[in-house]
């Protein structure tokens, strides 16, 4: 899982959100990356208009408001289920049946 938290430079909310995501990943014993982006040029290049914006694997979780703990937990659980389902569907490729 790859989270990106877009925030304005100097805004402490971005750091708080990133810390919350890290603790949720740890409590669910999941591996993941959390990237905090506060460079105005990168915000503009990624078409981020509202901050804070939180994305998980390219999908927007929240834009313009601080996501709640339960919103982040639901996003993590949905993504975990999707990853588990895709690995069970595509996990048997390459095996030879006899």
PDB file of N, CA and C in Angstrom:
ATOM      1  N   UNK A   1       0.841  -1.169   0.000  1.00  0.00           N
ATOM      2  CA  UNK A   1       0.000   0.000   0.000  1.00  0.00           C
ATOM      3  C   UNK A   1       0.885   1.229   0.000  1.00  0.00           C
ATOM      4  N   UNK A   2       0.482   2.186  -0.790  1.00  0.00           N
ATOM      5  CA  UNK A   2       1.241   3.427  -0.879  1.00  0.00           C
ATOM      6  C   UNK A   2       0.307   4.608  -0.649  1.00  0.00           C
ATOM      7  N   UNK A   3       0.505   5.287   0.460  1.00  0.00           N
ATOM      8  CA  UNK A   3      -0.268   6.475   0.787  1.00  0.00           C
ATOM      9  C   UNK A   3       0.530   7.709   0.414  1.00  0.00           C
ATOM     10  N   UNK A   4      -0.152   8.716  -0.112  1.00  0.00           N
ATOM     11  CA  UNK A   4       0.450  10.025  -0.332  1.00  0.00           C
ATOM     12  C   UNK A   4      -0.441  11.045   0.360  1.00  0.00           C
ATOM     13  N   UNK A   5       0.171  11.857   1.219  1.00  0.00           N
ATOM     14  CA  UNK A   5      -0.543  12.920   1.915  1.00  0.00           C
ATOM     15  C   UNK A   5      -0.028  14.238   1.358  1.00  0.00           C
ATOM     16  N   UNK A   6      -0.901  14.974   0.682  1.00  0.00           N
ATOM     17  CA  UNK A   6      -0.555  16.287   0.148  1.00  0.00           C
ATOM     18  C   UNK A   6      -1.018  17.344   1.141  1.00  0.00           C
ATOM     19  N   UNK A   7      -0.112  18.249   1.507  1.00  0.00           N
ATOM     20  CA  UNK A   7      -0.444  19.298   2.473  1.00  0.00           C
ATOM     21  C   UNK A   7       0.319  20.569   2.119  1.00  0.00           C
ATOM     22  N   UNK A   8      -0.150  21.666   2.644  1.00  0.00           N
ATOM     23  CA  UNK A   8       0.571  22.927   2.465  1.00  0.00           C
ATOM     24  C   UNK A   8       1.827  22.912   3.330  1.00  0.00           C
ATOM     25  N   UNK A   9       2.877  23.528   2.804  1.00  0.00           N
ATOM     26  CA  UNK A   9       4.130  23.605   3.551  1.00  0.00           C
ATOM     27  C   UNK A   9       3.886  24.338   4.870  1.00  0.00           C
ATOM     28  N   UNK A  10       4.368  23.771   5.943  1.00  0.00           N
ATOM     29  CA  UNK A  10       4.219  24.368   7.258  1.00  0.00           C
ATOM     30  C   UNK A  10       2.938  23.984   7.975  1.00  0.00           C
ATOM     31  N   UNK A  11       2.033  23.278   7.290  1.00  0.00           N
ATOM     32  CA  UNK A  11       0.779  22.850   7.904  1.00  0.00           C
ATOM     33  C   UNK A  11       1.029  21.548   8.665  1.00  0.00           C
ATOM     34  N   UNK A  12       0.809  21.573   9.952  1.00  0.00           N
ATOM     35  CA  UNK A  12       1.096  20.391  10.773  1.00  0.00           C
ATOM     36  C   UNK A  12       0.088  19.266  10.555  1.00  0.00           C
ATOM     37  N   UNK A  13      -1.063  19.557   9.972  1.00  0.00           N
ATOM     38  CA  UNK A  13      -2.081  18.523   9.774  1.00  0.00           C
ATOM     39  C   UNK A  13      -1.576  17.390   8.881  1.00  0.00           C
ATOM     40  N   UNK A  14      -0.763  17.716   7.882  1.00  0.00           N
ATOM     41  CA  UNK A  14      -0.218  16.673   7.014  1.00  0.00           C
ATOM     42  C   UNK A  14       0.612  15.668   7.791  1.00  0.00           C
ATOM     43  N   UNK A  15       1.436  16.158   8.700  1.00  0.00           N
ATOM     44  CA  UNK A  15       2.260  15.271   9.533  1.00  0.00           C
ATOM     45  C   UNK A  15       1.408  14.434  10.471  1.00  0.00           C
ATOM     46  N   UNK A  16       0.359  15.036  11.000  1.00  0.00           N
ATOM     47  CA  UNK A  16      -0.544  14.306  11.899  1.00  0.00           C
ATOM     48  C   UNK A  16      -1.236  13.173  11.143  1.00  0.00           C
ATOM     49  N   UNK A  17      -1.714  13.459   9.934  1.00  0.00           N
ATOM     50  CA  UNK A  17      -2.386  12.442   9.120  1.00  0.00           C
ATOM     51  C   UNK A  17      -1.412  11.320   8.769  1.00  0.00           C
ATOM     52  N   UNK A  18      -0.188  11.676   8.358  1.00  0.00           N
ATOM     53  CA  UNK A  18       0.812  10.666   8.008  1.00  0.00           C
ATOM     54  C   UNK A  18       1.131   9.779   9.210  1.00  0.00           C
ATOM     55  N   UNK A  19       1.245  10.364  10.392  1.00  0.00           N
ATOM     56  CA  UNK A  19       1.510   9.576  11.606  1.00  0.00           C
ATOM     57  C   UNK A  19       0.354   8.638  11.928  1.00  0.00           C
ATOM     58  N   UNK A  20      -0.868   9.124  11.748  1.00  0.00           N
ATOM     59  CA  UNK A  20      -2.045   8.286  11.990  1.00  0.00           C
ATOM     60  C   UNK A  20      -2.065   7.096  11.032  1.00  0.00           C
ATOM     61  N   UNK A  21      -1.756   7.336   9.769  1.00  0.00           N
ATOM     62  CA  UNK A  21      -1.731   6.250   8.784  1.00  0.00           C
ATOM     63  C   UNK A  21      -0.665   5.227   9.163  1.00  0.00           C
ATOM     64  N   UNK A  22       0.518   5.700   9.544  1.00  0.00           N
ATOM     65  CA  UNK A  22       1.588   4.774   9.950  1.00  0.00           C
ATOM     66  C   UNK A  22       1.167   3.911  11.137  1.00  0.00           C
ATOM     67  N   UNK A  23       0.507   4.524  12.112  1.00  0.00           N
ATOM     68  CA  UNK A  23       0.084   3.745  13.283  1.00  0.00           C
ATOM     69  C   UNK A  23      -1.010   2.745  12.917  1.00  0.00           C
ATOM     70  N   UNK A  24      -1.911   3.118  12.001  1.00  0.00           N
ATOM     71  CA  UNK A  24      -2.949   2.177  11.567  1.00  0.00           C
ATOM     72  C   UNK A  24      -2.339   1.000  10.815  1.00  0.00           C
ATOM     73  N   UNK A  25      -1.386   1.270   9.929  1.00  0.00           N
ATOM     74  CA  UNK A  25      -0.724   0.185   9.204  1.00  0.00           C
ATOM     75  C   UNK A  25      -0.016  -0.745  10.187  1.00  0.00           C
ATOM     76  N   UNK A  26       0.639  -0.170  11.174  1.00  0.00           N
ATOM     77  CA  UNK A  26       1.343  -0.967  12.174  1.00  0.00           C
ATOM     78  C   UNK A  26       0.371  -1.807  12.999  1.00  0.00           C
ATOM     79  N   UNK A  27      -0.744  -1.220  13.398  1.00  0.00           N
ATOM     80  CA  UNK A  27      -1.706  -1.964  14.220  1.00  0.00           C
ATOM     81  C   UNK A  27      -2.375  -3.089  13.439  1.00  0.00           C
ATOM     82  N   UNK A  28      -2.471  -2.942  12.117  1.00  0.00           N
ATOM     83  CA  UNK A  28      -3.036  -4.004  11.273  1.00  0.00           C
ATOM     84  C   UNK A  28      -1.945  -4.947  10.774  1.00  0.00           C
ATOM     85  N   UNK A  29      -0.700  -4.690  11.189  1.00  0.00           N
ATOM     86  CA  UNK A  29       0.467  -5.471  10.771  1.00  0.00           C
ATOM     87  C   UNK A  29       0.574  -5.552   9.251  1.00  0.00           C
ATOM     88  N   UNK A  30       0.462  -4.395   8.610  1.00  0.00           N
ATOM     89  CA  UNK A  30       0.555  -4.299   7.161  1.00  0.00           C
ATOM     90  C   UNK A  30       1.778  -3.486   6.768  1.00  0.00           C
ATOM     91  N   UNK A  31       2.363  -3.859   5.654  1.00  0.00           N
ATOM     92  CA  UNK A  31       3.475  -3.081   5.113  1.00  0.00           C
ATOM     93  C   UNK A  31       2.904  -1.992   4.214  1.00  0.00           C
ATOM     94  N   UNK A  32       3.518  -0.850   4.253  1.00  0.00           N
ATOM     95  CA  UNK A  32       3.058   0.237   3.401  1.00  0.00           C
ATOM     96  C   UNK A  32       3.997   1.414   3.472  1.00  0.00           C
ATOM     97  N   UNK A  33       3.873   2.279   2.495  1.00  0.00           N
ATOM     98  CA  UNK A  33       4.653   3.509   2.454  1.00  0.00           C
ATOM     99  C   UNK A  33       3.726   4.683   2.678  1.00  0.00           C
ATOM    100  N   UNK A  34       4.222   5.666   3.402  1.00  0.00           N
ATOM    101  CA  UNK A  34       3.478   6.903   3.610  1.00  0.00           C
ATOM    102  C   UNK A  34       4.397   8.040   3.200  1.00  0.00           C
ATOM    103  N   UNK A  35       3.965   8.793   2.216  1.00  0.00           N
ATOM    104  CA  UNK A  35       4.761   9.892   1.685  1.00  0.00           C
ATOM    105  C   UNK A  35       4.038  11.204   1.954  1.00  0.00           C
ATOM    106  N   UNK A  36       4.731  12.154   2.556  1.00  0.00           N
ATOM    107  CA  UNK A  36       4.176  13.477   2.815  1.00  0.00           C
ATOM    108  C   UNK A  36       4.740  14.438   1.782  1.00  0.00           C
ATOM    109  N   UNK A  37       3.861  15.057   0.998  1.00  0.00           N
ATOM    110  CA  UNK A  37       4.270  15.994  -0.051  1.00  0.00           C
ATOM    111  C   UNK A  37       3.756  17.374   0.317  1.00  0.00           C
ATOM    112  N   UNK A  38       4.696  18.308   0.522  1.00  0.00           N
ATOM    113  CA  UNK A  38       4.290  19.671   0.844  1.00  0.00           C
ATOM    114  C   UNK A  38       4.955  20.713  -0.056  1.00  0.00           C
ATOM    115  N   UNK A  39       5.602  20.261  -1.107  1.00  0.00           N
ATOM    116  CA  UNK A  39       6.244  21.165  -2.062  1.00  0.00           C
ATOM    117  C   UNK A  39       5.180  21.766  -2.981  1.00  0.00           C
ATOM    118  N   UNK A  40       5.062  23.097  -3.024  1.00  0.00           N
ATOM    119  CA  UNK A  40       4.038  23.738  -3.868  1.00  0.00           C
ATOM    120  C   UNK A  40       4.122  23.338  -5.342  1.00  0.00           C
ATOM    121  N   UNK A  41       5.333  23.125  -5.845  1.00  0.00           N
ATOM    122  CA  UNK A  41       5.490  22.719  -7.250  1.00  0.00           C
ATOM    123  C   UNK A  41       4.921  21.315  -7.486  1.00  0.00           C
ATOM    124  N   UNK A  42       5.177  20.406  -6.556  1.00  0.00           N
ATOM    125  CA  UNK A  42       4.637  19.047  -6.692  1.00  0.00           C
ATOM    126  C   UNK A  42       3.120  19.036  -6.543  1.00  0.00           C
ATOM    127  N   UNK A  43       2.592  19.878  -5.670  1.00  0.00           N
ATOM    128  CA  UNK A  43       1.134  19.980  -5.545  1.00  0.00           C
ATOM    129  C   UNK A  43       0.533  20.417  -6.874  1.00  0.00           C
ATOM    130  N   UNK A  44       1.141  21.410  -7.488  1.00  0.00           N
ATOM    131  CA  UNK A  44       0.637  21.921  -8.766  1.00  0.00           C
ATOM    132  C   UNK A  44       0.786  20.872  -9.877  1.00  0.00           C
ATOM    133  N   UNK A  45       1.938  20.189  -9.918  1.00  0.00           N
ATOM    134  CA  UNK A  45       2.167  19.175 -10.960  1.00  0.00           C
ATOM    135  C   UNK A  45       1.188  18.014 -10.856  1.00  0.00           C
ATOM    136  N   UNK A  46       0.749  17.696  -9.639  1.00  0.00           N
ATOM    137  CA  UNK A  46      -0.186  16.589  -9.425  1.00  0.00           C
ATOM    138  C   UNK A  46      -1.640  17.046  -9.380  1.00  0.00           C
ATOM    139  N   UNK A  47      -1.877  18.290  -9.763  1.00  0.00           N
ATOM    140  CA  UNK A  47      -3.231  18.863  -9.845  1.00  0.00           C
ATOM    141  C   UNK A  47      -3.979  18.802  -8.520  1.00  0.00           C
ATOM    142  N   UNK A  48      -3.257  18.990  -7.423  1.00  0.00           N
ATOM    143  CA  UNK A  48      -3.883  19.004  -6.105  1.00  0.00           C
ATOM    144  C   UNK A  48      -4.351  20.425  -5.832  1.00  0.00           C
ATOM    145  N   UNK A  49      -5.661  20.592  -5.731  1.00  0.00           N
ATOM    146  CA  UNK A  49      -6.224  21.920  -5.517  1.00  0.00           C
ATOM    147  C   UNK A  49      -6.590  22.156  -4.062  1.00  0.00           C
ATOM    148  N   UNK A  50      -7.013  21.118  -3.359  1.00  0.00           N
ATOM    149  CA  UNK A  50      -7.439  21.259  -1.966  1.00  0.00           C
ATOM    150  C   UNK A  50      -6.495  20.466  -1.072  1.00  0.00           C
ATOM    151  N   UNK A  51      -6.138  21.065   0.032  1.00  0.00           N
ATOM    152  CA  UNK A  51      -5.291  20.356   0.983  1.00  0.00           C
ATOM    153  C   UNK A  51      -5.984  20.328   2.336  1.00  0.00           C
ATOM    154  N   UNK A  52      -5.779  19.313   3.117  1.00  0.00           N
ATOM    155  CA  UNK A  52      -4.977  18.135   2.806  1.00  0.00           C
ATOM    156  C   UNK A  52      -5.726  17.180   1.877  1.00  0.00           C
ATOM    157  N   UNK A  53      -4.969  16.484   1.048  1.00  0.00           N
ATOM    158  CA  UNK A  53      -5.511  15.437   0.188  1.00  0.00           C
ATOM    159  C   UNK A  53      -4.766  14.150   0.512  1.00  0.00           C
ATOM    160  N   UNK A  54      -5.511  13.078   0.693  1.00  0.00           N
ATOM    161  CA  UNK A  54      -4.918  11.778   1.018  1.00  0.00           C
ATOM    162  C   UNK A  54      -5.284  10.803  -0.088  1.00  0.00           C
ATOM    163  N   UNK A  55      -4.258  10.122  -0.609  1.00  0.00           N
ATOM    164  CA  UNK A  55      -4.472   9.131  -1.663  1.00  0.00           C
ATOM    165  C   UNK A  55      -3.893   7.794  -1.223  1.00  0.00           C
ATOM    166  N   UNK A  56      -4.568   6.733  -1.634  1.00  0.00           N
ATOM    167  CA  UNK A  56      -4.104   5.372  -1.378  1.00  0.00           C
ATOM    168  C   UNK A  56      -4.025   4.656  -2.711  1.00  0.00           C
ATOM    169  N   UNK A  57      -2.821   4.281  -3.103  1.00  0.00           N
ATOM    170  CA  UNK A  57      -2.582   3.588  -4.368  1.00  0.00           C
ATOM    171  C   UNK A  57      -3.259   4.290  -5.542  1.00  0.00           C
ATOM    172  N   UNK A  58      -3.184   5.615  -5.565  1.00  0.00           N
ATOM    173  CA  UNK A  58      -3.713   6.395  -6.677  1.00  0.00           C
ATOM    174  C   UNK A  58      -5.165   6.799  -6.563  1.00  0.00           C
ATOM    175  N   UNK A  59      -5.873   6.325  -5.561  1.00  0.00           N
ATOM    176  CA  UNK A  59      -7.282   6.678  -5.367  1.00  0.00           C
ATOM    177  C   UNK A  59      -7.408   7.686  -4.227  1.00  0.00           C
ATOM    178  N   UNK A  60      -8.242   8.695  -4.443  1.00  0.00           N
ATOM    179  CA  UNK A  60      -8.425   9.739  -3.435  1.00  0.00           C
ATOM    180  C   UNK A  60      -9.277   9.217  -2.285  1.00  0.00           C
ATOM    181  N   UNK A  61      -8.785   9.385  -1.069  1.00  0.00           N
ATOM    182  CA  UNK A  61      -9.549   9.049   0.131  1.00  0.00           C
ATOM    183  C   UNK A  61     -10.252  10.288   0.643  1.00  0.00           C
ATOM    184  N   UNK A  62      -9.525  11.401   0.671  1.00  0.00           N
ATOM    185  CA  UNK A  62     -10.121  12.666   1.104  1.00  0.00           C
ATOM    186  C   UNK A  62      -9.426  13.812   0.388  1.00  0.00           C
ATOM    187  N   UNK A  63     -10.170  14.867   0.171  1.00  0.00           N
ATOM    188  CA  UNK A  63      -9.617  16.048  -0.485  1.00  0.00           C
ATOM    189  C   UNK A  63     -10.245  17.289   0.136  1.00  0.00           C
ATOM    190  N   UNK A  64      -9.430  18.065   0.817  1.00  0.00           N
ATOM    191  CA  UNK A  64      -9.910  19.300   1.409  1.00  0.00           C
ATOM    192  C   UNK A  64     -10.348  19.184   2.852  1.00  0.00           C
ATOM    193  N   UNK A  65     -10.300  17.992   3.418  1.00  0.00           N
ATOM    194  CA  UNK A  65     -10.643  17.821   4.834  1.00  0.00           C
ATOM    195  C   UNK A  65      -9.747  16.740   5.425  1.00  0.00           C
ATOM    196  N   UNK A  66      -9.652  16.750   6.744  1.00  0.00           N
ATOM    197  CA  UNK A  66      -8.860  15.741   7.442  1.00  0.00           C
ATOM    198  C   UNK A  66      -9.679  14.464   7.557  1.00  0.00           C
ATOM    199  N   UNK A  67      -9.183  13.359   7.011  1.00  0.00           N
ATOM    200  CA  UNK A  67      -9.941  12.109   7.131  1.00  0.00           C
ATOM    201  C   UNK A  67      -9.952  11.633   8.581  1.00  0.00           C
ATOM    202  N   UNK A  68     -11.055  11.030   8.964  1.00  0.00           N
ATOM    203  CA  UNK A  68     -11.154  10.490  10.319  1.00  0.00           C
ATOM    204  C   UNK A  68     -10.416   9.155  10.389  1.00  0.00           C
ATOM    205  N   UNK A  69     -10.174   8.717  11.601  1.00  0.00           N
ATOM    206  CA  UNK A  69      -9.526   7.418  11.807  1.00  0.00           C
ATOM    207  C   UNK A  69     -10.350   6.302  11.165  1.00  0.00           C
ATOM    208  N   UNK A  70     -11.680   6.374  11.320  1.00  0.00           N
ATOM    209  CA  UNK A  70     -12.528   5.315  10.757  1.00  0.00           C
ATOM    210  C   UNK A  70     -12.513   5.347   9.231  1.00  0.00           C
ATOM    211  N   UNK A  71     -12.435   6.524   8.614  1.00  0.00           N
ATOM    212  CA  UNK A  71     -12.336   6.596   7.151  1.00  0.00           C
ATOM    213  C   UNK A  71     -11.042   5.958   6.667  1.00  0.00           C
ATOM    214  N   UNK A  72      -9.949   6.225   7.363  1.00  0.00           N
ATOM    215  CA  UNK A  72      -8.668   5.627   6.989  1.00  0.00           C
ATOM    216  C   UNK A  72      -8.676   4.119   7.218  1.00  0.00           C
ATOM    217  N   UNK A  73      -9.266   3.671   8.330  1.00  0.00           N
ATOM    218  CA  UNK A  73      -9.354   2.231   8.599  1.00  0.00           C
ATOM    219  C   UNK A  73     -10.170   1.519   7.531  1.00  0.00           C
ATOM    220  N   UNK A  74     -11.300   2.123   7.128  1.00  0.00           N
ATOM    221  CA  UNK A  74     -12.125   1.509   6.076  1.00  0.00           C
ATOM    222  C   UNK A  74     -11.358   1.429   4.765  1.00  0.00           C
ATOM    223  N   UNK A  75     -10.611   2.468   4.420  1.00  0.00           N
ATOM    224  CA  UNK A  75      -9.832   2.453   3.183  1.00  0.00           C
ATOM    225  C   UNK A  75      -8.764   1.368   3.229  1.00  0.00           C
ATOM    226  N   UNK A  76      -8.099   1.220   4.367  1.00  0.00           N
ATOM    227  CA  UNK A  76      -7.073   0.185   4.517  1.00  0.00           C
ATOM    228  C   UNK A  76      -7.696  -1.202   4.425  1.00  0.00           C
ATOM    229  N   UNK A  77      -8.824  -1.410   5.083  1.00  0.00           N
ATOM    230  CA  UNK A  77      -9.482  -2.721   5.044  1.00  0.00           C
ATOM    231  C   UNK A  77      -9.969  -3.065   3.640  1.00  0.00           C
ATOM    232  N   UNK A  78     -10.571  -2.096   2.937  1.00  0.00           N
ATOM    233  CA  UNK A  78     -11.027  -2.346   1.560  1.00  0.00           C
ATOM    234  C   UNK A  78      -9.857  -2.700   0.660  1.00  0.00           C
ATOM    235  N   UNK A  79      -8.748  -1.960   0.796  1.00  0.00           N
ATOM    236  CA  UNK A  79      -7.586  -2.224  -0.045  1.00  0.00           C
ATOM    237  C   UNK A  79      -6.976  -3.581   0.294  1.00  0.00           C
ATOM    238  N   UNK A  80      -6.938  -3.936   1.569  1.00  0.00           N
ATOM    239  CA  UNK A  80      -6.405  -5.244   1.973  1.00  0.00           C
ATOM    240  C   UNK A  80      -7.230  -6.376   1.379  1.00  0.00           C
ATOM    241  N   UNK A  81      -8.563  -6.227   1.436  1.00  0.00           N
ATOM    242  CA  UNK A  81      -9.437  -7.255   0.844  1.00  0.00           C
ATOM    243  C   UNK A  81      -9.229  -7.343  -0.661  1.00  0.00           C
ATOM    244  N   UNK A  82      -9.096  -6.196  -1.319  1.00  0.00           N
ATOM    245  CA  UNK A  82      -8.893  -6.197  -2.770  1.00  0.00           C
ATOM    246  C   UNK A  82      -7.567  -6.865  -3.127  1.00  0.00           C
ATOM    247  N   UNK A  83      -6.524  -6.578  -2.361  1.00  0.00           N
ATOM    248  CA  UNK A  83      -5.228  -7.207  -2.624  1.00  0.00           C
ATOM    249  C   UNK A  83      -5.284  -8.709  -2.369  1.00  0.00           C
ATOM    250  N   UNK A  84      -5.973  -9.116  -1.316  1.00  0.00           N
ATOM    251  CA  UNK A  84      -6.103 -10.547  -1.016  1.00  0.00           C
ATOM    252  C   UNK A  84      -6.885 -11.259  -2.110  1.00  0.00           C
ATOM    253  N   UNK A  85      -7.948 -10.629  -2.585  1.00  0.00           N
ATOM    254  CA  UNK A  85      -8.754 -11.221  -3.644  1.00  0.00           C
ATOM    255  C   UNK A  85      -7.958 -11.343  -4.933  1.00  0.00           C
ATOM    256  N   UNK A  86      -7.217 -10.297  -5.287  1.00  0.00           N
ATOM    257  CA  UNK A  86      -6.451 -10.353  -6.529  1.00  0.00           C
ATOM    258  C   UNK A  86      -5.336 -11.386  -6.444  1.00  0.00           C
ATOM    259  N   UNK A  87      -4.735 -11.560  -5.276  1.00  0.00           N
ATOM    260  CA  UNK A  87      -3.683 -12.571  -5.168  1.00  0.00           C
ATOM    261  C   UNK A  87      -4.269 -13.977  -5.221  1.00  0.00           C
ATOM    262  N   UNK A  88      -5.498 -14.160  -4.716  1.00  0.00           N
ATOM    263  CA  UNK A  88      -6.106 -15.486  -4.792  1.00  0.00           C
ATOM    264  C   UNK A  88      -6.569 -15.792  -6.209  1.00  0.00           C
ATOM    265  N   UNK A  89      -6.985 -14.771  -6.946  1.00  0.00           N
ATOM    266  CA  UNK A  89      -7.428 -14.981  -8.323  1.00  0.00           C
ATOM    267  C   UNK A  89      -6.239 -15.198  -9.242  1.00  0.00           C
ATOM    268  N   UNK A  90      -5.204 -14.367  -9.072  1.00  0.00           N
ATOM    269  CA  UNK A  90      -4.065 -14.426  -9.979  1.00  0.00           C
ATOM    270  C   UNK A  90      -2.877 -15.181  -9.398  1.00  0.00           C
ATOM    271  N   UNK A  91      -3.005 -15.692  -8.199  1.00  0.00           N
ATOM    272  CA  UNK A  91      -1.886 -16.347  -7.531  1.00  0.00           C
ATOM    273  C   UNK A  91      -1.487 -17.675  -8.128  1.00  0.00           C
ATOM    274  N   UNK A  92      -2.378 -18.333  -8.859  1.00  0.00           N
ATOM    275  CA  UNK A  92      -2.074 -19.657  -9.398  1.00  0.00           C
ATOM    276  C   UNK A  92      -1.510 -19.616 -10.804  1.00  0.00           C
ATOM    277  N   UNK A  93      -1.250 -18.447 -11.333  1.00  0.00           N
ATOM    278  CA  UNK A  93      -0.705 -18.383 -12.687  1.00  0.00           C
ATOM    279  C   UNK A  93       0.708 -18.933 -12.693  1.00  0.00           C
ATOM    280  N   UNK A  94       1.023 -19.638 -13.732  1.00  0.00           N
ATOM    281  CA  UNK A  94       2.355 -20.203 -13.872  1.00  0.00           C
ATOM    282  C   UNK A  94       2.471 -21.622 -13.353  1.00  0.00           C
ATOM    283  N   UNK A  95       1.495 -22.083 -12.608  1.00  0.00           N
ATOM    284  CA  UNK A  95       1.542 -23.454 -12.127  1.00  0.00           C
ATOM    285  C   UNK A  95       1.070 -24.389 -13.235  1.00  0.00           C
ATOM    286  N   UNK A  96       1.661 -25.543 -13.282  1.00  0.00           N
ATOM    287  CA  UNK A  96       1.298 -26.529 -14.291  1.00  0.00           C
ATOM    288  C   UNK A  96       0.383 -27.557 -13.646  1.00  0.00           C
ATOM    289  N   UNK A  97      -0.760 -27.791 -14.275  1.00  0.00           N
ATOM    290  CA  UNK A  97      -1.679 -28.818 -13.770  1.00  0.00           C
ATOM    291  C   UNK A  97      -1.346 -30.148 -14.413  1.00  0.00           C
ATOM    292  N   UNK A  98      -1.460 -31.189 -13.638  1.00  0.00           N
ATOM    293  CA  UNK A  98      -1.177 -32.529 -14.171  1.00  0.00           C
ATOM    294  C   UNK A  98      -2.421 -33.334 -14.216  1.00  0.00           C
TER     295      UNK A  98
END
